[in-house]
GROMACS .gro file of C-alpha atoms in nm:
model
  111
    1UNK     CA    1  -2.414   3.138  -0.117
    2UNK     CA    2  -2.547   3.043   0.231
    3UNK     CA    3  -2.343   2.908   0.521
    4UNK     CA    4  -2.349   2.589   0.636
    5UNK     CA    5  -2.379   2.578   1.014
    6UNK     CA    6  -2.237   2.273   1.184
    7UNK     CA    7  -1.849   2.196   1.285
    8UNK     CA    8  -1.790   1.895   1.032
    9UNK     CA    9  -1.499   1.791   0.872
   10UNK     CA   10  -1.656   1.886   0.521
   11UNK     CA   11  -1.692   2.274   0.648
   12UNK     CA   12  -1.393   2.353   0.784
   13UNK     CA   13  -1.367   2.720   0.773
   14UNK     CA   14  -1.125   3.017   0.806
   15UNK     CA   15  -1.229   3.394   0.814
   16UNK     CA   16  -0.996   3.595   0.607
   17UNK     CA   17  -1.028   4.001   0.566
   18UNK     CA   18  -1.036   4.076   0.192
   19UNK     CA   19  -0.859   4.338  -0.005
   20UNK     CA   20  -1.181   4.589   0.093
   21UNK     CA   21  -1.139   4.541   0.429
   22UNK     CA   22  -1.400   4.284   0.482
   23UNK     CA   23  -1.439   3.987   0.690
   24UNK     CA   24  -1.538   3.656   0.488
   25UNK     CA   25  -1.577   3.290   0.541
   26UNK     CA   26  -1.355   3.089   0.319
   27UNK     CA   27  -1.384   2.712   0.327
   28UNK     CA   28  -1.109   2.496   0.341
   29UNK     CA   29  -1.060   2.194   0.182
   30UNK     CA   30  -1.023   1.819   0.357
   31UNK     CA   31  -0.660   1.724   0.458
   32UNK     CA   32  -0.584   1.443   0.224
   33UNK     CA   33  -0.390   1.140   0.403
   34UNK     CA   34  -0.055   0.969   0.261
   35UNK     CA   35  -0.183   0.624   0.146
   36UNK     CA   36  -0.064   0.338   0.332
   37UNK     CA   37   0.064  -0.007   0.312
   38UNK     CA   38  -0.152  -0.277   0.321
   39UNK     CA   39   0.005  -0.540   0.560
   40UNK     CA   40   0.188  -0.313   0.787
   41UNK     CA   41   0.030   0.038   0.778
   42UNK     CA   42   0.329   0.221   0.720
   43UNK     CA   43   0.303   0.525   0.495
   44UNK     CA   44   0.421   0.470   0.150
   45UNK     CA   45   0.703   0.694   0.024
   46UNK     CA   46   0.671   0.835  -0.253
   47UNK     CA   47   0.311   0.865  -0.321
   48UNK     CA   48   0.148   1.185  -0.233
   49UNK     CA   49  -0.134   1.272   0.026
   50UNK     CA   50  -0.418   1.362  -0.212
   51UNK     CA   51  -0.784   1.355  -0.235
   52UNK     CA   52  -0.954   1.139  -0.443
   53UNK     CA   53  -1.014   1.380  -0.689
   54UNK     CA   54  -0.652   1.553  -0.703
   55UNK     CA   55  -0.548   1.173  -0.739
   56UNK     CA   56  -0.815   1.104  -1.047
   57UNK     CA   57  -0.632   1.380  -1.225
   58UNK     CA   58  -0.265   1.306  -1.185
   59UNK     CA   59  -0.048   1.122  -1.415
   60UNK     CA   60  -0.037   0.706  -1.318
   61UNK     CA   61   0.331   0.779  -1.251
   62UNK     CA   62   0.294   0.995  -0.975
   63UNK     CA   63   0.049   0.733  -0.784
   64UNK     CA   64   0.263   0.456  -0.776
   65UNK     CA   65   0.619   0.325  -0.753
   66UNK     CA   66   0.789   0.152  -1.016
   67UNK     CA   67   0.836  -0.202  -0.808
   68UNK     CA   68   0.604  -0.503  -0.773
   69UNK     CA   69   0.322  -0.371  -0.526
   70UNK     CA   70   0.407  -0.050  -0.580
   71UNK     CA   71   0.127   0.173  -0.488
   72UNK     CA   72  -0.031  -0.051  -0.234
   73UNK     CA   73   0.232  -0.190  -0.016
   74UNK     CA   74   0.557  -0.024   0.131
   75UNK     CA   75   0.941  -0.187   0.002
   76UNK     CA   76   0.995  -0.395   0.330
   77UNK     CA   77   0.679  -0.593   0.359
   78UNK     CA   78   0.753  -0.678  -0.035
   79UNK     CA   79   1.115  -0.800   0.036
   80UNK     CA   80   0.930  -1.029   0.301
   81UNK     CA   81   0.675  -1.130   0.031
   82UNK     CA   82   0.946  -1.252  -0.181
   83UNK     CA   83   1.169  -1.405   0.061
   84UNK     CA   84   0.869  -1.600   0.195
   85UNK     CA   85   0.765  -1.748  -0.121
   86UNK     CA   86   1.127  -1.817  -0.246
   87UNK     CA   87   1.129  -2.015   0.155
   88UNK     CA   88   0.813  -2.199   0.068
   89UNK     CA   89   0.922  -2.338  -0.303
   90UNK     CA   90   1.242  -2.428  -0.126
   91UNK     CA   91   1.072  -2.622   0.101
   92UNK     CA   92   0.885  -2.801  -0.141
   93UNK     CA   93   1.157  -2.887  -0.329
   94UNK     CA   94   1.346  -3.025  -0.016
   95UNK     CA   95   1.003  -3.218   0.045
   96UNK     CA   96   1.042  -3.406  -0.304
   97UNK     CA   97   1.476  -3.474  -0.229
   98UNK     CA   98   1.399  -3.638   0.066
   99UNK     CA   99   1.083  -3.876  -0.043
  100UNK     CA  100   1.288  -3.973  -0.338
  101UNK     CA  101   1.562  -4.037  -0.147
  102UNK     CA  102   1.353  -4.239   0.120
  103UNK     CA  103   1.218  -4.459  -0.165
  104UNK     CA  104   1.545  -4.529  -0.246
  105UNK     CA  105   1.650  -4.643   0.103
  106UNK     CA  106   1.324  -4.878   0.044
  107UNK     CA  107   1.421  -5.008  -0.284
  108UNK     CA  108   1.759  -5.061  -0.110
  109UNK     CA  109   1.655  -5.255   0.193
  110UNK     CA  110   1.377  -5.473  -0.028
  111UNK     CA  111   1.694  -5.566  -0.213
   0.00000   0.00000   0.00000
């Protein structure tokens, strides 16, 4: 096996004296990062930093939480997910009291 020259990420190497007393290359292996959430950026808890081929071969368990969003965004921007779409059908349904009770008013004053 040749060596690579060049300082790139993908050849990271360390030189590490074997049992015979001998000085070899061994390459290391890309630092994986911890996925993060998609609307903030925070790093998700609970998923681990792996690379793309540790994660193909873990268990679907390990690579996400068991909540809606769970391996993609983090617990807090989800709460505000929620809480903003619970907001918005409130809204709407305020929206519909208040025409109803304006036509009412109407019918009222044609009266």
């Amino acid at each position: 096996m040749e060596d690579c020259g060049g300082s790139s990420p993908s050849n990271i190497r360390k030189i590490v004296k074997t049992p015979g007393g001998k000085l070899v290359y061994q390459v290391r292996a890309k630092t994986a990062k911890v996925p993060s959430c998609g609307d903030c950026g925070n790093k998700l808890a609970g998923i681990p930093a792996l690379r793309p081929y540790e994660l193909s071969r873990v268990s679907k368990r390990v690579k996400h939480v068991s909540r809606a969003y769970g391996g993609s965004r983090c617990g807090v921007c989800v709460r505000s997910r929620i809480v903003r779409a619970f907001l918005v059908e409130e809204q709407k349904v305020v929206k519909h009291v208040l025409k109803k009770q304006q036509q009412a008013q109407k019918k009222k004053a044609q009266k």
